mmCIF file of C-alpha atoms in Angstrom:
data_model
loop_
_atom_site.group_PDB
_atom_site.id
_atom_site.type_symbol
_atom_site.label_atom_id
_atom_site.label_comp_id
_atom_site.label_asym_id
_atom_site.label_seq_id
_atom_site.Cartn_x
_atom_site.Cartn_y
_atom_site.Cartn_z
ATOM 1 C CA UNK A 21 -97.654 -88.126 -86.533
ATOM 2 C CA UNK A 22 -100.917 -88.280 -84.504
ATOM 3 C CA UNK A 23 -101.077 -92.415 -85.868
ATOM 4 C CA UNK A 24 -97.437 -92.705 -84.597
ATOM 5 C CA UNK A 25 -97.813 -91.395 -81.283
ATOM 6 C CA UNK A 26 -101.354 -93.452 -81.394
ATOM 7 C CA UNK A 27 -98.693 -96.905 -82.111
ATOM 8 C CA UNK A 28 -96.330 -96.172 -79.369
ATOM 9 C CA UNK A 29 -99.254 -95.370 -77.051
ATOM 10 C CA UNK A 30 -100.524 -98.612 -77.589
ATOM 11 C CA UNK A 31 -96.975 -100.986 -77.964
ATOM 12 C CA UNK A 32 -96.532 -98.989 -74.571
ATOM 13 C CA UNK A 33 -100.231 -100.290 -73.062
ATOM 14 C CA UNK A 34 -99.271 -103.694 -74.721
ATOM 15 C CA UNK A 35 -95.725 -103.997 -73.118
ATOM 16 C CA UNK A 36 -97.068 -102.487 -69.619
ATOM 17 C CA UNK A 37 -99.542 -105.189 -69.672
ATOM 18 C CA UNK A 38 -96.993 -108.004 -70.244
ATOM 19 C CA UNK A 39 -94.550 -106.771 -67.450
ATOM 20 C CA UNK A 40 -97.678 -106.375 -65.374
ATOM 21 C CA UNK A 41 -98.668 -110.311 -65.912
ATOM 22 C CA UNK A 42 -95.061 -111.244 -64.798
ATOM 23 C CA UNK A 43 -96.378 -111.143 -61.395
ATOM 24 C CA UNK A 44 -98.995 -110.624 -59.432
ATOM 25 C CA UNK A 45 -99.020 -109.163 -56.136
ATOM 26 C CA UNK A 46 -101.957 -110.834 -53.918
ATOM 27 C CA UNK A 47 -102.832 -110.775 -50.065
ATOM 28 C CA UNK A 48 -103.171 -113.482 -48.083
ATOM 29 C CA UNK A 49 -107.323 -112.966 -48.344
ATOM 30 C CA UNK A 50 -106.404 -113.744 -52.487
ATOM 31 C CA UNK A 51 -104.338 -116.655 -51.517
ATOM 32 C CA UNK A 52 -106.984 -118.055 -49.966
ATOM 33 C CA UNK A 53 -109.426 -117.375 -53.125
ATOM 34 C CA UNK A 54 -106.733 -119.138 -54.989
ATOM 35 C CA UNK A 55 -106.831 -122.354 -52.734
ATOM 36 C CA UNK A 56 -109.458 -122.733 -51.327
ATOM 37 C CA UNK A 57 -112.009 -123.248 -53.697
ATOM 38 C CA UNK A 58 -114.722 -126.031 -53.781
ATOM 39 C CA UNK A 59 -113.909 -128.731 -56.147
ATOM 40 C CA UNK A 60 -111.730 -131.559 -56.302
ATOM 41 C CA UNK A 61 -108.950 -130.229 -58.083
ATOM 42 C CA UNK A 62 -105.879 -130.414 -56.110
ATOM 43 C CA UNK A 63 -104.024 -126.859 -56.092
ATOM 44 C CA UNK A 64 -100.615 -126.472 -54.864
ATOM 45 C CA UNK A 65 -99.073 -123.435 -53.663
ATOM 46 C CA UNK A 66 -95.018 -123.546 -53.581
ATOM 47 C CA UNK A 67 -93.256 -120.866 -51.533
ATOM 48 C CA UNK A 68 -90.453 -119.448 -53.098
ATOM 49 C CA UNK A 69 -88.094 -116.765 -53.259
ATOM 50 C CA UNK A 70 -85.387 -115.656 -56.080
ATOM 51 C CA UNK A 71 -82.895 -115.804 -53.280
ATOM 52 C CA UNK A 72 -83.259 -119.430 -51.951
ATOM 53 C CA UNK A 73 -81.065 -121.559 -53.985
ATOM 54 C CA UNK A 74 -82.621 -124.844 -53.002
ATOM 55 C CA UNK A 75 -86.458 -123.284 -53.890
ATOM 56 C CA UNK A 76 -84.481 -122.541 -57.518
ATOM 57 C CA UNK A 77 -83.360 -126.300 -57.907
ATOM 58 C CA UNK A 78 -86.794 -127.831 -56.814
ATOM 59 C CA UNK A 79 -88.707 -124.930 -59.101
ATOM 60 C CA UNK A 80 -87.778 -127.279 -62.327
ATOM 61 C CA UNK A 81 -89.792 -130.233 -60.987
ATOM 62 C CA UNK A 82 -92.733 -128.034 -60.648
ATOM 63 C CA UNK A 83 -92.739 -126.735 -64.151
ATOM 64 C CA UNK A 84 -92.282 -130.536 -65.500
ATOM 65 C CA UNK A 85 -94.522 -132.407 -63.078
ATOM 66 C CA UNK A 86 -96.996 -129.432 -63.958
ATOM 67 C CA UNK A 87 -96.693 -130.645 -67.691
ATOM 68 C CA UNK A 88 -96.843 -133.850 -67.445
ATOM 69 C CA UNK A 89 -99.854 -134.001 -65.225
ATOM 70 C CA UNK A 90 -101.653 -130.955 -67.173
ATOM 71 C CA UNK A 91 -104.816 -133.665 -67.894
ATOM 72 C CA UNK A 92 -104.775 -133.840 -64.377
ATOM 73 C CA UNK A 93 -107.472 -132.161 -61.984
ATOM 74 C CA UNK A 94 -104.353 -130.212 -60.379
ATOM 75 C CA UNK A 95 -103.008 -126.087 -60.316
ATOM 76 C CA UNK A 96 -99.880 -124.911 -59.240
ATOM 77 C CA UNK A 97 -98.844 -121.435 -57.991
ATOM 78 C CA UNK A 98 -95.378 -120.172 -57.264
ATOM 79 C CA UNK A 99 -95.749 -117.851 -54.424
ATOM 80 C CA UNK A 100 -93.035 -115.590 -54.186
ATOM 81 C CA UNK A 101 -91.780 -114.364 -50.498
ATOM 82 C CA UNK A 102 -89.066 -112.017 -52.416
ATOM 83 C CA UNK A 103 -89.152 -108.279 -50.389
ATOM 84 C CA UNK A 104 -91.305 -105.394 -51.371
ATOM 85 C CA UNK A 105 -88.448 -103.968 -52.223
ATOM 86 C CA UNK A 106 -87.541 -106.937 -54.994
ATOM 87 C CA UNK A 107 -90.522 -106.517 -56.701
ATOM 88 C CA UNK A 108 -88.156 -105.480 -60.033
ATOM 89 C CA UNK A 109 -86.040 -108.196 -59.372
ATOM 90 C CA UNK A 110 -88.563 -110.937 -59.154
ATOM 91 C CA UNK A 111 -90.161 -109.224 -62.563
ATOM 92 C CA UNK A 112 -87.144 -110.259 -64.294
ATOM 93 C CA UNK A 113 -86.044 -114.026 -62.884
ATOM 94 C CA UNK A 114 -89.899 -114.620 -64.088
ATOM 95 C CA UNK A 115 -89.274 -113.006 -67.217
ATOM 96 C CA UNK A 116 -85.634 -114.616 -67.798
ATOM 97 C CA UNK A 117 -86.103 -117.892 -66.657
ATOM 98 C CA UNK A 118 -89.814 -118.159 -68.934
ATOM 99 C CA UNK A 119 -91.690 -119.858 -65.830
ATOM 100 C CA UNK A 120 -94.736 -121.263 -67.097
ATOM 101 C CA UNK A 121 -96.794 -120.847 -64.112
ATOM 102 C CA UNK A 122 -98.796 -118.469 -62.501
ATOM 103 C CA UNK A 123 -96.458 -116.241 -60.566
ATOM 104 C CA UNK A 124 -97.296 -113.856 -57.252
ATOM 105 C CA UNK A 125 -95.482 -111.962 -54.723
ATOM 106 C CA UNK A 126 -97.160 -111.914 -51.542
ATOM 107 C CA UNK A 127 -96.223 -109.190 -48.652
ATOM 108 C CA UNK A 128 -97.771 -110.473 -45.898
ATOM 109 C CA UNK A 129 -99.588 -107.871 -43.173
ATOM 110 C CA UNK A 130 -98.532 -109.917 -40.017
ATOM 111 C CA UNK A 131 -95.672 -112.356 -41.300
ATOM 112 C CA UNK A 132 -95.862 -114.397 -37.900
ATOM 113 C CA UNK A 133 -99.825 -114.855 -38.052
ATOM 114 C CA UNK A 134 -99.624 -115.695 -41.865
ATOM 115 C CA UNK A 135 -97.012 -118.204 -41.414
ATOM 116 C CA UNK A 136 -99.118 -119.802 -38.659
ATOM 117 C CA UNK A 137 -102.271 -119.689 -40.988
ATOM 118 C CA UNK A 138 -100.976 -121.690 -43.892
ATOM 119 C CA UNK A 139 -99.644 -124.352 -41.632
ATOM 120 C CA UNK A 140 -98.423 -124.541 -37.255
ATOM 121 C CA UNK A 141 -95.626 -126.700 -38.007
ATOM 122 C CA UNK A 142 -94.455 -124.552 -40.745
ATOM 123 C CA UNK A 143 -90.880 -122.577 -39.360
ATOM 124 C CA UNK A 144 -90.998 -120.086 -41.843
ATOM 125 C CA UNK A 145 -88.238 -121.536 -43.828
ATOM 126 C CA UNK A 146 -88.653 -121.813 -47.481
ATOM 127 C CA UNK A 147 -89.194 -123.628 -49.796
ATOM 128 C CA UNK A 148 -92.351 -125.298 -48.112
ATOM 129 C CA UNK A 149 -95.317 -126.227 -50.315
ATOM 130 C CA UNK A 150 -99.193 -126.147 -49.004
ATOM 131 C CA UNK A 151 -101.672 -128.740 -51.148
ATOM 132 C CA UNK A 152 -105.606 -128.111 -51.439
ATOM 133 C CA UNK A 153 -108.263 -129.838 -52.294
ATOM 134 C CA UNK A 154 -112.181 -128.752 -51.588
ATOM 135 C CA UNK A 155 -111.397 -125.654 -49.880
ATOM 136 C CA UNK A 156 -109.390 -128.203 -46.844
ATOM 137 C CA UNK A 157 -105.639 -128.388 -47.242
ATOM 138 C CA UNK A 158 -104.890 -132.195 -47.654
ATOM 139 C CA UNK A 159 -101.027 -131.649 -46.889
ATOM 140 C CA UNK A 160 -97.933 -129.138 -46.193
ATOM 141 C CA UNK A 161 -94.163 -129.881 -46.263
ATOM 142 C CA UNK A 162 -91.232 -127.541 -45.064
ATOM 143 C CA UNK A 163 -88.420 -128.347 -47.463
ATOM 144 C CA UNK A 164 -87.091 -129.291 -50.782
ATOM 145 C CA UNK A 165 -87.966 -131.655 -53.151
ATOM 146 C CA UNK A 166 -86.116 -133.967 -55.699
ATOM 147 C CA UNK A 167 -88.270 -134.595 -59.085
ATOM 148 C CA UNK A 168 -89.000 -137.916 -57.761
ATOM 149 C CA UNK A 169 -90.415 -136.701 -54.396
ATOM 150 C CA UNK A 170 -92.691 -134.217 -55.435
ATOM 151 C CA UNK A 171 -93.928 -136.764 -58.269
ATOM 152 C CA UNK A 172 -94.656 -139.388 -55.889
ATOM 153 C CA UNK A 173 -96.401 -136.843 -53.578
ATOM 154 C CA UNK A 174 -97.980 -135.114 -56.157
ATOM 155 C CA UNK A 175 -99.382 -138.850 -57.241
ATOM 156 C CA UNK A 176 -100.454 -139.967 -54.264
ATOM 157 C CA UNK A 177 -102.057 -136.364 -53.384
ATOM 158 C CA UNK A 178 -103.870 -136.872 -56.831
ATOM 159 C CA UNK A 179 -105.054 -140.838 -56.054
ATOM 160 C CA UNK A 180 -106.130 -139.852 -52.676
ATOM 161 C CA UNK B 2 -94.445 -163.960 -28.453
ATOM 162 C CA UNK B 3 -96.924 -161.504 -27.957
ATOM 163 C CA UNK B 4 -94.672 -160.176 -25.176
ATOM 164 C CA UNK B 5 -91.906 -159.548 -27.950
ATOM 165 C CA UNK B 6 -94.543 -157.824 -30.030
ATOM 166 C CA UNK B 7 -95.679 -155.376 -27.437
ATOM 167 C CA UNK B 8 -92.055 -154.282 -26.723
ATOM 168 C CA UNK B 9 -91.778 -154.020 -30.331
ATOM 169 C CA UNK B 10 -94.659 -152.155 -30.031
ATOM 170 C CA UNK B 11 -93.727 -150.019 -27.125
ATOM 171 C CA UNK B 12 -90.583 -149.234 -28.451
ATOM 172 C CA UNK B 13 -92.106 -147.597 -31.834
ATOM 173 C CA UNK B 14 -94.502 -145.689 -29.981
ATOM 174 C CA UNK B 15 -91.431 -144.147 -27.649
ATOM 175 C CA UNK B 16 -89.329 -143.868 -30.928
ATOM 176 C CA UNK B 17 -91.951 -141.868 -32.587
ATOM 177 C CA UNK B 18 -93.289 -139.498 -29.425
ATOM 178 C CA UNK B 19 -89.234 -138.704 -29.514
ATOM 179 C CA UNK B 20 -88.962 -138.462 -33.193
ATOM 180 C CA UNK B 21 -91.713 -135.457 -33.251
ATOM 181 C CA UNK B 22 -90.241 -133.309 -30.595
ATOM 182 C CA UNK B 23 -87.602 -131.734 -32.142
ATOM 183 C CA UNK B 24 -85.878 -128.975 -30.678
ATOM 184 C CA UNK B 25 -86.474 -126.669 -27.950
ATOM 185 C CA UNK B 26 -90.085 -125.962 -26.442
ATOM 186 C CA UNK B 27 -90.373 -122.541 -24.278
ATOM 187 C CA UNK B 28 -89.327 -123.754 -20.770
ATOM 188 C CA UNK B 29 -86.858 -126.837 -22.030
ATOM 189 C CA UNK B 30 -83.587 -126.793 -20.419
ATOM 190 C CA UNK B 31 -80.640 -125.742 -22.940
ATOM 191 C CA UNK B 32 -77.878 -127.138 -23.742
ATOM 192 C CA UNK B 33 -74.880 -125.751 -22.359
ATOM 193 C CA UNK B 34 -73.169 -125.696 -25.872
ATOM 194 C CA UNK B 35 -69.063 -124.958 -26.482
ATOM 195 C CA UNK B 36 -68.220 -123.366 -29.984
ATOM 196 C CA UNK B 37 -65.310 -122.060 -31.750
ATOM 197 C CA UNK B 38 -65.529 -118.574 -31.868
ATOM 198 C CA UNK B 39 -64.429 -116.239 -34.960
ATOM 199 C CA UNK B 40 -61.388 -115.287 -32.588
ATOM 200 C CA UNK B 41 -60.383 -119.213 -32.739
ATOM 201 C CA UNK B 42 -61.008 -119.676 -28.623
ATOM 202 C CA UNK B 43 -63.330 -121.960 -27.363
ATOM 203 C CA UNK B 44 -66.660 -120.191 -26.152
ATOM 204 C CA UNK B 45 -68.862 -121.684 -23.708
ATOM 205 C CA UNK B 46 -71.932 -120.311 -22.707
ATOM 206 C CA UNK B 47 -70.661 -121.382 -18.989
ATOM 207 C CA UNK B 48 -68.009 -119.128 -19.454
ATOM 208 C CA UNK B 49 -69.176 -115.556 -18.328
ATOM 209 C CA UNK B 50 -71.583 -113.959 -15.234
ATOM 210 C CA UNK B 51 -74.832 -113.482 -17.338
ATOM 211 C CA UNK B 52 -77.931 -113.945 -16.544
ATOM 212 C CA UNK B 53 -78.991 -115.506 -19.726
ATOM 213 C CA UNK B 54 -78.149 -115.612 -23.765
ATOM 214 C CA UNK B 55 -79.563 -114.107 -26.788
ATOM 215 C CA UNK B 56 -78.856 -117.257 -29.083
ATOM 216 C CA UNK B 57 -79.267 -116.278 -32.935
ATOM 217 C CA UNK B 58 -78.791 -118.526 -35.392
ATOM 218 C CA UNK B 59 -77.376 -116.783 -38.828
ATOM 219 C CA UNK B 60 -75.165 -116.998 -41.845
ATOM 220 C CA UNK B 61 -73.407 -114.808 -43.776
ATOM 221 C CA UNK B 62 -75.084 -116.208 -47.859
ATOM 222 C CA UNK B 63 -78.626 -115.768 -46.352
ATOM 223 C CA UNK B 64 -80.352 -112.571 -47.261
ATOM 224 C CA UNK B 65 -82.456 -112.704 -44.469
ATOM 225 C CA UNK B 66 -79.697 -112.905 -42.505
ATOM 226 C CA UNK B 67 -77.890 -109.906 -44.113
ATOM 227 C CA UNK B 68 -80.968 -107.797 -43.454
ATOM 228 C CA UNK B 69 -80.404 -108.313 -39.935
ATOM 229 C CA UNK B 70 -76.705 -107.667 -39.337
ATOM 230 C CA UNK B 71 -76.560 -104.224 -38.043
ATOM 231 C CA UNK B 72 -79.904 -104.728 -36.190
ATOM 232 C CA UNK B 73 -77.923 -107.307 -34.347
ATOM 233 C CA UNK B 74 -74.769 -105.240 -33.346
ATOM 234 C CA UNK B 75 -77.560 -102.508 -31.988
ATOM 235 C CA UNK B 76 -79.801 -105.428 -30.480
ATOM 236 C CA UNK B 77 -76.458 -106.865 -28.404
ATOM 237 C CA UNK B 78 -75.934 -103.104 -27.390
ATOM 238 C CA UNK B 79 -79.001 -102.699 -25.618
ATOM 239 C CA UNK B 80 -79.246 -106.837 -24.170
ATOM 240 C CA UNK B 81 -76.037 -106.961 -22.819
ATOM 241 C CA UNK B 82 -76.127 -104.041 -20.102
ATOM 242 C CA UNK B 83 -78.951 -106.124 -19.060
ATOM 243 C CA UNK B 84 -77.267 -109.062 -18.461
ATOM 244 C CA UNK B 85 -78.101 -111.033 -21.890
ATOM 245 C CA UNK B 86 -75.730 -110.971 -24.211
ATOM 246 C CA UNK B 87 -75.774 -112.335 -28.164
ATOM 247 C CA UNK B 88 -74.201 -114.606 -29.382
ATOM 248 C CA UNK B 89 -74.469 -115.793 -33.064
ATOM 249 C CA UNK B 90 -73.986 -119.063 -34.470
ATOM 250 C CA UNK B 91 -73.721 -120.445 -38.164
ATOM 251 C CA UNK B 92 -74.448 -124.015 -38.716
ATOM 252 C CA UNK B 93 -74.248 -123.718 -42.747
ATOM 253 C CA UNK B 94 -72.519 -127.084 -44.286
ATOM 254 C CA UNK B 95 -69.761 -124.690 -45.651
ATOM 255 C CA UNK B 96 -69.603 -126.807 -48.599
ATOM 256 C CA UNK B 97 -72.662 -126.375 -50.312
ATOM 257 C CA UNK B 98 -72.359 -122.668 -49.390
ATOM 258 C CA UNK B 99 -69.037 -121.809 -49.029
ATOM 259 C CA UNK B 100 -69.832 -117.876 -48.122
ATOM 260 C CA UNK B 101 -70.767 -119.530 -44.881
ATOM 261 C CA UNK B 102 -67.370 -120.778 -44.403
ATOM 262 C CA UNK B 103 -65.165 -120.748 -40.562
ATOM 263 C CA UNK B 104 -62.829 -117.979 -43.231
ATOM 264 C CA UNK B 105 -66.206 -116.177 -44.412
ATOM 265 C CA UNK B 106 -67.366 -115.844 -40.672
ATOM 266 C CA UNK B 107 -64.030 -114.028 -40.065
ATOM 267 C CA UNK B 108 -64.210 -111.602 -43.441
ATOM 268 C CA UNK B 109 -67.860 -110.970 -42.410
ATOM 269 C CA UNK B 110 -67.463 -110.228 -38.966
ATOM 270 C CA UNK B 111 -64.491 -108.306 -39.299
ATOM 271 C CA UNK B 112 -66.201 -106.445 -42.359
ATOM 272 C CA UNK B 113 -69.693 -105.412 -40.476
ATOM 273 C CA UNK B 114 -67.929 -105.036 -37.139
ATOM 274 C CA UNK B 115 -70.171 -107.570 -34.894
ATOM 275 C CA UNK B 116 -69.480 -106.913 -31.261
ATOM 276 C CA UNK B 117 -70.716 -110.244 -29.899
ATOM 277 C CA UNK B 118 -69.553 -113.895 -30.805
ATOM 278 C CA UNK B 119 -69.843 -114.933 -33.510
ATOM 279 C CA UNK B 120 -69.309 -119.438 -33.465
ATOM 280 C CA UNK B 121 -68.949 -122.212 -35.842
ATOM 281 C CA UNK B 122 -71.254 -125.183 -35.168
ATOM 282 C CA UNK B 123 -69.193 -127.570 -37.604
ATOM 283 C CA UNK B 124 -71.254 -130.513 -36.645
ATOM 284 C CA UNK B 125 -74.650 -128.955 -36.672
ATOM 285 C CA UNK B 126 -75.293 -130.539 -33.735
ATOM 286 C CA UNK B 127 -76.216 -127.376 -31.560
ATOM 287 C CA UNK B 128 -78.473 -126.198 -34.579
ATOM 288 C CA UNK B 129 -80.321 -129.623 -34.811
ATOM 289 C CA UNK B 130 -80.488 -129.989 -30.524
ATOM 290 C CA UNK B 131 -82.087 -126.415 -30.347
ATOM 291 C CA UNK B 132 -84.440 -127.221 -33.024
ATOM 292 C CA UNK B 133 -82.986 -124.235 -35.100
ATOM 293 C CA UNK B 134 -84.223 -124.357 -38.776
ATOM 294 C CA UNK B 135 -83.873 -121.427 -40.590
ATOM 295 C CA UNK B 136 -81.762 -118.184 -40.210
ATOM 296 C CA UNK B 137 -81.681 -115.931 -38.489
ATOM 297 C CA UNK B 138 -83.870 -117.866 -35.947
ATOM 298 C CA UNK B 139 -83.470 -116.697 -31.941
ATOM 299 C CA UNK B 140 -83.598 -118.601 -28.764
ATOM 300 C CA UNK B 141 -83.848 -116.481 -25.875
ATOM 301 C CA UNK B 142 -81.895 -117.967 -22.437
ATOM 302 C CA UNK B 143 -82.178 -117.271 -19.330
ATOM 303 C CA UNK B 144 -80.603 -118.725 -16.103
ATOM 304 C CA UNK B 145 -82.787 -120.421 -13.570
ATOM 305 C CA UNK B 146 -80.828 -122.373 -10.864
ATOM 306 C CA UNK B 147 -77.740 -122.765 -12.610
ATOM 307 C CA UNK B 148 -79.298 -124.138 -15.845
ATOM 308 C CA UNK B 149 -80.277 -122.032 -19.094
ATOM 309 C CA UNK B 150 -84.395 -121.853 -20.095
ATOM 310 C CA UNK B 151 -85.923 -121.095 -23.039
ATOM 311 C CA UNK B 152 -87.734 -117.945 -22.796
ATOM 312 C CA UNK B 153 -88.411 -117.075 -26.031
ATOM 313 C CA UNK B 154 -88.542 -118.291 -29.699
ATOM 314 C CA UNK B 155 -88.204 -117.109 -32.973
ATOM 315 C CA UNK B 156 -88.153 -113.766 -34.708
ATOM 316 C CA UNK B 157 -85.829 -110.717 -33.770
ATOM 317 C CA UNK B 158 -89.154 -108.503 -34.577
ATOM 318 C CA UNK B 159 -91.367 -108.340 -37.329
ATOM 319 C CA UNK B 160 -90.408 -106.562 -40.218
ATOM 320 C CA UNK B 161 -87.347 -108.017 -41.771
ATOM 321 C CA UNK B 162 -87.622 -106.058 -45.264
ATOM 322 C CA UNK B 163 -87.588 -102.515 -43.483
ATOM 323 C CA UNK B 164 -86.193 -101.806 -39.989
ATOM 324 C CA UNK B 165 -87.869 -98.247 -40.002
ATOM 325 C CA UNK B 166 -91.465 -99.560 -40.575
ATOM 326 C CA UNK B 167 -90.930 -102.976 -37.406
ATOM 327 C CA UNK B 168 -93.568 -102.285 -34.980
ATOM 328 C CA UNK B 169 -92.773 -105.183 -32.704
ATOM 329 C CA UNK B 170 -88.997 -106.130 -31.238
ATOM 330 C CA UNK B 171 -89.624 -109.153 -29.768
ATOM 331 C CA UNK B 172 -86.006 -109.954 -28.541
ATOM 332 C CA UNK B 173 -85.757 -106.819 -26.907
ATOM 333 C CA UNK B 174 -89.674 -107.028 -25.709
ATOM 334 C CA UNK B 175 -88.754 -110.462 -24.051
ATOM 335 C CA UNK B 176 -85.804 -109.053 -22.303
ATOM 336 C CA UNK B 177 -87.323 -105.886 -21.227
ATOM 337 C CA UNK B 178 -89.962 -108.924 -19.425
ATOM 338 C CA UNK B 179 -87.247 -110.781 -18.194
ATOM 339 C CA UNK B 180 -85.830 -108.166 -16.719
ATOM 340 C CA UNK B 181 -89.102 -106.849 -15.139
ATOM 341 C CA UNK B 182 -90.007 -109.808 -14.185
ATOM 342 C CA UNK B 183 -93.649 -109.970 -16.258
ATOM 343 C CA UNK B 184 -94.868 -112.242 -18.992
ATOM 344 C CA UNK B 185 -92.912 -112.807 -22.268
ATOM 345 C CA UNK B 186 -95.465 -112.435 -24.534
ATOM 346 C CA UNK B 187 -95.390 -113.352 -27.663
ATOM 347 C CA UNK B 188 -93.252 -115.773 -26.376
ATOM 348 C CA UNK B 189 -93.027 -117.633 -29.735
ATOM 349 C CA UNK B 190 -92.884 -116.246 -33.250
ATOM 350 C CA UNK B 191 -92.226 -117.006 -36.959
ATOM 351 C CA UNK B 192 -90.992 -115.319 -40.170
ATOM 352 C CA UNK B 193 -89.860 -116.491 -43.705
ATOM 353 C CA UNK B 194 -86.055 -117.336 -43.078
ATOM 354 C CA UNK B 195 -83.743 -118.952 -45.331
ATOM 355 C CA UNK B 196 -83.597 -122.888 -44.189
ATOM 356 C CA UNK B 197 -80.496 -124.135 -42.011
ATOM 357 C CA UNK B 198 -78.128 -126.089 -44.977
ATOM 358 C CA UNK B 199 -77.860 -129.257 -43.523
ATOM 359 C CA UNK B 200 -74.760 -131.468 -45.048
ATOM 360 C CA UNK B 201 -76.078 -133.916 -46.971
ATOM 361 C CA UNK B 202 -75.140 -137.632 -45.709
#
């Protein structure tokens, strides 16, 4: 009895701790750890939401282009813009869907200064993806990309 | 020949300085736009004695959007008296997102009970002249010598997730100015939005 409460103890610690790696909720001072790091790989940080259709049709290209370049000195990160309050939703698109990549939610302090931090020309609309490279991001875009846009960026970004 | 080339020139250079202003900057005159309201008339902003607009751009599909709907019908309930009343617009293409149909508009309205206009900008030329990209985004009017200014840009206020924890309410913090007569400040904000659905040509 004791070794059977001992099992679904630990299938409980085991499953808690794969729900828990779903996501990852970060602030914007972690973003920046993320990004902003001193080397020349090029890290690219795609903000998302489960409810923004066109983020969901440009979040394929990311996964591929992420395989296909995986030799390559480059990281992605989906960051997620879903509410507070959608935390269990976003646990299970990420779970459903299998996305490969590293997955967080971020909940912003100030949305209006944050928004203004990761780029002035940014409107707020998603999807928009920020590029680093040696702690200096190299490039933003507000909008949505087709596989063969993000590739070419992506490429050149890489080249540069 | 080199006279050709400098026009050339000259005419890239003014082709690109207009190609990166897009949309409104705090202080641009507006454009006096006429919409088809929900109630099938014609609205024009000429139409009524106000002394300026609340101008929100919105949908019906967009969460965002949906989050905001009620603070809107309280929001036109306080601007109005003042002399600024709301008036939505939805510039969705209606066929990639047909819950932001001319129809859906009607349902919605009639559903959450809006009390201000609520206009169809088929063309999305109002949306792409104002510079509007996502919803709900807000552009603040107010009359100056028979023309409408932007005041103020962006935001309704700053927490769109949870109405009881917004510490800011910009649109009603830039009225309250106007109608003081002091500073609009911020006069310019952002937040995450969905992005206006432009039809695809």
């Amino acid at each position: 009895m004791h070794a059977m409460a001992k099992l679904i103890l630990s299938a409980f610690l085991i499953l808690s701790a794969l729900r828990a790696d779903a996501q990852k909720q970060i602030t914007e001072a972690e973003l920046k750890d993320l990004s902003f790091k001193v080397n020349d790989t090029l890290y690219v940080v795609n903000f998302w939401a489960t409810w923004c259709k066109p983020c969901i049709e440009e979040m394929p290209h990311f996964i591929q282009l992420a395989e296909n370049l995986k030799d390559q000195p480059v990281r992605f990160f989906l960051v997620s813009m879903d509410f507070k309050s959608q935390e269990e939703k976003l646990r299970e698109f990420v779970l459903k869907k299998e996305i490969p990549l590293p997955v967080y939610q971020l909940i912003p302090e100030n949305i209006n200064h944050f928004i203004n931090q990761i780029d002035p020309d940014w409107s707020g609309a998603i999807p928009a993806t920020a590029y680093y490279r040696n702690a200096q991001k190299v490039y933003f875009y507000e909008g949505e990309y087709t596989f063969e846009t993000l590739s070419s960026t992506l490429n050149k970004l890489i080249n540069q | 020949m080199i006279t050709r080339i400098f026009t050339l020139f000259f005419a890239f250079v003014l082709l690109s300085s207009f190609s990166d202003q897009e949309g409104y900057r705090i202080g641009d005159k507006a454009l006096e736009f006429e919409l088809k309201n929900i109630d099938g008339q014609m609205f024009s902003l000429k139409s009524t004695a106000v002394r300026g607009y609340v101008v929100v751009f919105t949908c019906n599909h967009c969460p965002f959007s949906k989050k905001y709907e009620d603070r809107l019908i309280k929001l036109n309930n306080i601007t109005t008296p003042k002399g600024y009343p709301l008036v939505a617009i939805n510039s969705n293409d209606a066929e990639q997102y047909p819950e932001d149909s001319f129809e859906n508009m009607k349902v919605r309205a009639k559903e959450k009970g809006f009390n201000f206009p609520y206009l169809h900008d088929e063309t999305q030329e109002v949306a792409r002249t104002y510079g509007a990209t996502k919803t709900p985004h807000v552009f603040v009017l107010a009359k100056e010598h028979g023309a409408f200014v932007v005041k103020y840009i962006g935001a309704v206020d700053d927490n769109t997730d949870d109405e009881a924890a917004v510490k800011m309410k910009y649109v009603e913090n830039a009225i309250d100015a106007l109608t003081t007569g002091n500073l609009i400040n911020p006069e310019l904000t952002k937040a995450i939005g969905c992005s206006i659905k432009w039809k695809k040509s």
